[in-house]
Coordinates of C-alpha atoms and ligand atoms in Angstrom, one line a residue:
M1 CA 0.0 0.0 0.0
K2 CA 1.3 3.4 -1.0
K3 CA 2.1 5.7 1.9
V4 CA 3.5 9.3 2.0
I5 CA 6.4 9.0 4.4
V6 CA 8.2 12.0 5.9
L7 CA 11.7 11.1 7.2
T8 CA 13.8 13.5 9.2
G9 CA 17.5 13.2 9.4
A10 CA 17.5 11.7 6.0
S11 CA 21.0 12.9 5.0
S12 CA 23.1 10.5 7.0
G13 CA 23.4 7.3 9.0
I14 CA 20.2 5.6 10.0
G15 CA 18.1 8.1 7.9
A16 CA 20.1 7.5 4.7
A17 CA 19.9 3.8 5.3
T18 CA 16.1 4.0 5.8
A19 CA 15.8 6.0 2.5
K20 CA 17.7 3.2 0.7
A21 CA 15.7 0.5 2.4
L22 CA 12.5 2.1 1.0
S23 CA 13.9 2.0 -2.5
N24 CA 11.7 -0.1 -4.8
S25 CA 8.8 0.3 -2.4
P26 CA 5.4 1.8 -3.5
H27 CA 5.8 4.6 -1.0
V28 CA 6.4 8.3 -1.5
L29 CA 9.5 9.4 0.5
V30 CA 9.9 12.9 1.7
M31 CA 13.5 13.5 2.9
L32 CA 14.2 16.3 5.5
A33 CA 17.5 17.5 6.8
R34 CA 19.8 20.5 6.5
N35 CA 22.3 19.0 4.0
E36 CA 20.4 19.2 0.7
E37 CA 23.3 17.9 -1.4
K38 CA 23.7 14.7 0.6
M39 CA 19.9 14.1 0.4
K40 CA 19.8 14.7 -3.3
A41 CA 22.7 12.2 -3.8
I42 CA 20.7 9.6 -1.8
A43 CA 17.5 10.4 -3.7
A44 CA 19.3 9.8 -7.0
E45 CA 20.2 6.3 -5.8
I46 CA 16.8 5.2 -4.8
N47 CA 14.0 3.9 -6.9
C48 CA 10.8 5.3 -5.5
I49 CA 9.0 8.7 -5.7
S50 CA 11.0 11.0 -3.5
L51 CA 11.2 14.7 -2.6
V52 CA 14.1 16.4 -0.8
I53 CA 13.2 19.5 1.3
K54 CA 16.1 21.2 3.1
T55 CA 14.7 21.6 6.6
D56 CA 16.2 22.4 10.0
V57 CA 13.8 20.8 12.5
T58 CA 14.6 23.4 15.1
K59 CA 13.2 26.2 12.9
I60 CA 9.4 26.1 13.2
E61 CA 8.8 28.1 10.0
E62 CA 10.9 25.8 8.0
V63 CA 9.1 22.8 9.4
Q64 CA 5.7 24.3 8.7
K65 CA 6.8 25.2 5.1
A66 CA 8.0 21.6 4.5
I67 CA 4.7 20.2 5.7
A68 CA 2.8 22.7 3.5
T69 CA 4.9 21.6 0.5
V70 CA 4.1 17.9 1.2
I71 CA 0.4 18.6 1.4
E72 CA 0.5 20.6 -1.8
K73 CA 2.4 17.9 -3.7
F74 CA 1.0 14.7 -2.2
G75 CA -2.2 15.7 -0.5
G76 CA -1.3 14.5 3.0
I77 CA 1.1 12.6 5.2
D78 CA 0.7 9.0 6.4
V79 CA 3.9 8.3 8.2
L80 CA 6.3 10.5 10.2
I81 CA 9.7 9.0 11.0
N82 CA 11.3 11.2 13.6
N83 CA 15.0 10.3 13.2
A84 CA 16.9 13.6 13.3
G85 CA 19.0 13.8 16.3
L86 CA 22.5 14.2 17.8
G87 CA 24.5 13.5 20.9
Y88 CA 27.5 15.1 22.6
F89 CA 29.2 13.0 25.2
D90 CA 31.0 14.6 28.2
P91 CA 31.2 14.0 31.9
I92 CA 28.4 16.1 33.4
D93 CA 30.7 18.5 35.2
E94 CA 32.5 19.2 32.0
G95 CA 29.4 19.5 29.8
K96 CA 29.1 22.5 27.5
L97 CA 25.8 24.4 28.0
E98 CA 25.5 25.2 24.3
E99 CA 25.8 21.5 23.4
W100 CA 23.1 20.6 26.0
H101 CA 20.8 23.2 24.5
T102 CA 21.4 21.9 21.0
M103 CA 20.5 18.4 22.0
I104 CA 17.3 19.6 23.6
D105 CA 16.6 21.8 20.6
V106 CA 17.0 19.1 18.0
N107 CA 16.2 15.8 19.7
L108 CA 13.2 17.1 21.7
K109 CA 11.9 20.5 20.5
G110 CA 12.7 19.6 16.8
L111 CA 10.7 16.4 17.1
L112 CA 7.9 18.3 18.7
N113 CA 7.9 20.9 16.0
I114 CA 7.3 18.4 13.3
T115 CA 5.1 16.1 15.3
H116 CA 2.8 18.9 16.2
G117 CA 2.4 19.9 12.5
C118 CA 1.8 16.3 11.4
I119 CA -0.7 15.1 14.0
P120 CA -3.8 16.5 12.3
L121 CA -2.7 14.9 8.9
L122 CA -1.8 11.6 10.5
K123 CA -5.1 11.5 12.3
T124 CA -7.0 11.8 9.0
S125 CA -4.9 9.3 7.2
E126 CA -6.1 5.7 6.9
N127 CA -2.5 4.6 7.7
G128 CA -1.3 7.2 10.2
H129 CA 1.9 6.2 11.9
I130 CA 4.6 7.9 13.9
I131 CA 7.9 6.1 14.3
N132 CA 10.3 7.8 16.8
I133 CA 13.9 6.8 16.9
T134 CA 14.9 6.9 20.6
S135 CA 17.9 5.0 22.0
V136 CA 18.8 2.4 24.6
A137 CA 19.7 5.7 26.4
A138 CA 15.9 6.2 26.7
H139 CA 15.9 3.1 29.0
Q140 CA 19.1 3.6 31.0
V141 CA 21.5 6.4 31.7
F142 CA 25.0 5.7 30.6
P143 CA 28.0 7.7 31.9
N144 CA 28.9 10.9 30.1
S145 CA 25.5 11.2 28.4
A146 CA 23.0 12.4 31.0
V147 CA 21.5 15.2 28.8
Y148 CA 21.4 13.1 25.7
S149 CA 19.8 10.4 27.7
A150 CA 17.3 12.9 29.1
T151 CA 16.3 13.9 25.6
K152 CA 15.7 10.3 24.6
H153 CA 13.8 9.5 27.8
A154 CA 11.6 12.4 26.8
V155 CA 11.1 11.1 23.3
L156 CA 10.1 7.7 24.8
A157 CA 7.6 9.5 27.1
I158 CA 6.2 11.4 24.2
S159 CA 5.8 8.2 22.2
K160 CA 3.9 6.6 25.1
G161 CA 1.7 9.6 25.5
L162 CA 0.9 9.7 21.7
H163 CA 0.0 6.1 21.8
Q164 CA -2.1 6.4 24.9
E165 CA -4.2 9.3 23.6
L166 CA -4.2 8.7 19.8
Q167 CA -4.2 4.9 19.4
K168 CA -7.6 5.0 17.8
D169 CA -6.4 7.3 15.1
L170 CA -2.7 6.3 14.5
K171 CA 0.0 3.9 15.3
V172 CA 3.1 4.9 17.3
T173 CA 6.3 3.0 17.3
S174 CA 9.5 3.8 19.3
I175 CA 12.7 2.2 18.1
S176 CA 15.6 2.2 20.6
P177 CA 19.0 1.3 19.1
G178 CA 22.2 0.6 20.9
A179 CA 25.4 1.7 19.3
V180 CA 25.2 2.2 15.5
N181 CA 28.2 2.8 13.3
T182 CA 27.3 6.3 11.9
A183 CA 28.7 9.8 11.9
F184 CA 26.7 10.3 15.2
V185 CA 29.8 9.9 17.4
N186 CA 31.7 12.6 15.5
Q187 CA 29.7 15.4 17.2
T188 CA 31.5 14.9 20.5
T189 CA 34.0 17.6 21.1
N190 CA 35.6 16.1 24.2
K191 CA 39.1 15.3 22.8
E192 CA 40.0 12.9 25.6
M193 CA 36.9 10.7 24.9
I194 CA 36.6 10.8 21.2
D195 CA 39.1 8.1 20.2
D196 CA 37.5 5.6 22.6
L197 CA 34.0 6.5 21.5
K198 CA 34.9 6.2 17.8
S199 CA 36.3 2.7 18.3
Y200 CA 33.3 1.7 20.5
F201 CA 30.7 3.0 17.9
A202 CA 32.7 1.4 15.0
K203 CA 31.9 -1.9 16.6
G204 CA 28.2 -1.1 16.6
M205 CA 25.4 -2.2 14.4
Q206 CA 25.2 -1.1 10.8
P207 CA 22.6 1.6 10.0
D208 CA 20.8 -0.7 7.7
T209 CA 20.0 -3.0 10.7
I210 CA 18.0 -0.1 12.2
A211 CA 16.5 0.7 8.8
Q212 CA 15.2 -2.9 8.6
Q213 CA 13.5 -2.5 12.0
I214 CA 11.8 0.7 10.7
V215 CA 10.6 -1.0 7.6
Y216 CA 9.4 -4.0 9.7
A217 CA 7.3 -1.6 11.9
L218 CA 6.0 0.2 8.8
E219 CA 4.9 -2.8 6.9
Q220 CA 2.8 -4.5 9.6
P221 CA -0.8 -5.2 8.8
K222 CA -3.3 -2.4 9.6
D223 CA -4.5 -4.1 12.7
V224 CA -1.0 -4.6 14.2
T225 CA 1.1 -2.0 16.0
I226 CA 4.7 -2.6 16.9
S227 CA 4.9 -0.3 20.0
E228 CA 8.6 -0.7 21.0
I229 CA 11.7 -2.2 19.6
I230 CA 15.0 -2.3 21.5
V231 CA 17.9 -3.4 19.3
R232 CA 21.4 -3.9 20.6
P233 CA 24.6 -5.1 18.9
G234 CA 24.9 -8.9 19.2
R235 CA 28.0 -11.0 19.9
T236 CA 30.8 -10.6 17.3
Ligands
LIG301 P1 24.0 10.8 12.0 O1 24.8 11.8 12.6 O2 24.5 9.9 10.9 O3 22.6 11.5 11.4 C1 21.9 12.4 12.1 C2 20.9 13.0 11.2 O4 20.2 14.0 11.9 C3 21.5 13.7 10.0 O5 20.7 13.4 8.8 C4 21.3 15.2 10.3 O6 21.1 15.9 9.1 C5 20.1 15.2 11.1 N1 20.0 16.4 11.9 C6 20.8 16.9 12.9 N2 20.4 18.1 13.3 C7 19.3 18.4 12.5 C8 18.5 19.6 12.5 N3 18.7 20.7 13.2 N4 17.5 19.6 11.5 C9 17.3 18.5 10.7 N5 18.0 17.4 10.8 C10 19.1 17.4 11.6 O7 23.5 9.9 13.2 P2 22.5 8.6 13.3 O8 22.0 8.2 11.9 O9 23.3 7.6 14.1 O10 21.3 9.2 14.2 C11 20.0 9.1 13.8 C12 19.2 9.0 15.1 O11 19.5 7.8 15.7 C13 19.4 10.1 16.1 O12 18.1 10.5 16.6 C14 20.2 9.4 17.2 O13 20.0 10.0 18.4 C15 19.7 8.0 17.1 N6 20.5 7.0 17.7 C16 21.8 6.8 17.2 C17 22.6 5.8 17.7 C18 24.0 5.6 17.2 O14 24.7 4.8 17.9 N7 24.4 6.1 16.1 C19 22.1 4.9 18.8 C20 20.8 5.2 19.2 C21 20.0 6.2 18.7 P3 21.8 17.3 8.7 O15 23.1 17.5 9.4 O16 21.9 17.3 7.2 O17 20.8 18.3 9.1

């Protein structure tokens, strides 16, 4: 069944892998992120109807404009995949306030900006579905990542609230990955930690593994909701 899917953070990592996993599907894929060139290169590789809209999820006007463009071109939105996000790792007493604010702005407020705009459309869709990419850090607090973890706990809470209140109108899925080998780790500015973090994340899952979980949740029959997936690296 053809669905109009809006994917945030489509320029890299899990988002890019998700776009590729949707290649050859009947769906319409709308790709949002700030790096337009990267998204255009991914769109050129995939074989389904796609649209790239340069959007910073922290900017409400850009988000609203992107949603208006999707309505104009495709008439509505069936699926919102909230994947845009970032993490800065630091001991809490060395944390940089600006980095804490950025994590809250992107991971939490950015997610709310687009979710708020999409809810009315998802409610009227026959196939309304929100898929939120959280993290194992939504379930436990790891050292050096208290604020990142707080944003992902919040995303999990929002997912549960959306499900509780809107389950008659739409599906809600939260997917919580452990370490995934993407550019995610490169955000960290703590020079003492970065080498260890890079080698830790390099041993993580491939982004396509998470993309396959997203597709799995997406392609369930209409009467089945996958509420939560937690996926961790296996033994190597
Ligand atoms: P990447 O760094 O590879 O991708 C992050 C994506 O988020 C990019 O497409 C980036 O696009 C986008 N993004 C960041 N800021 C903004 C913004 N202001 N507006 C719009 N898009 C933005 O990391 P991952 O693919 O690993 O991360 C994807 C999600 O998975 C995140 O939510 C992350 O927290 C989560 N996650 C990752 C794990 C990991 O180990 N990698 C583990 C658990 C969860 P652009 O810069 O072009 O705007």
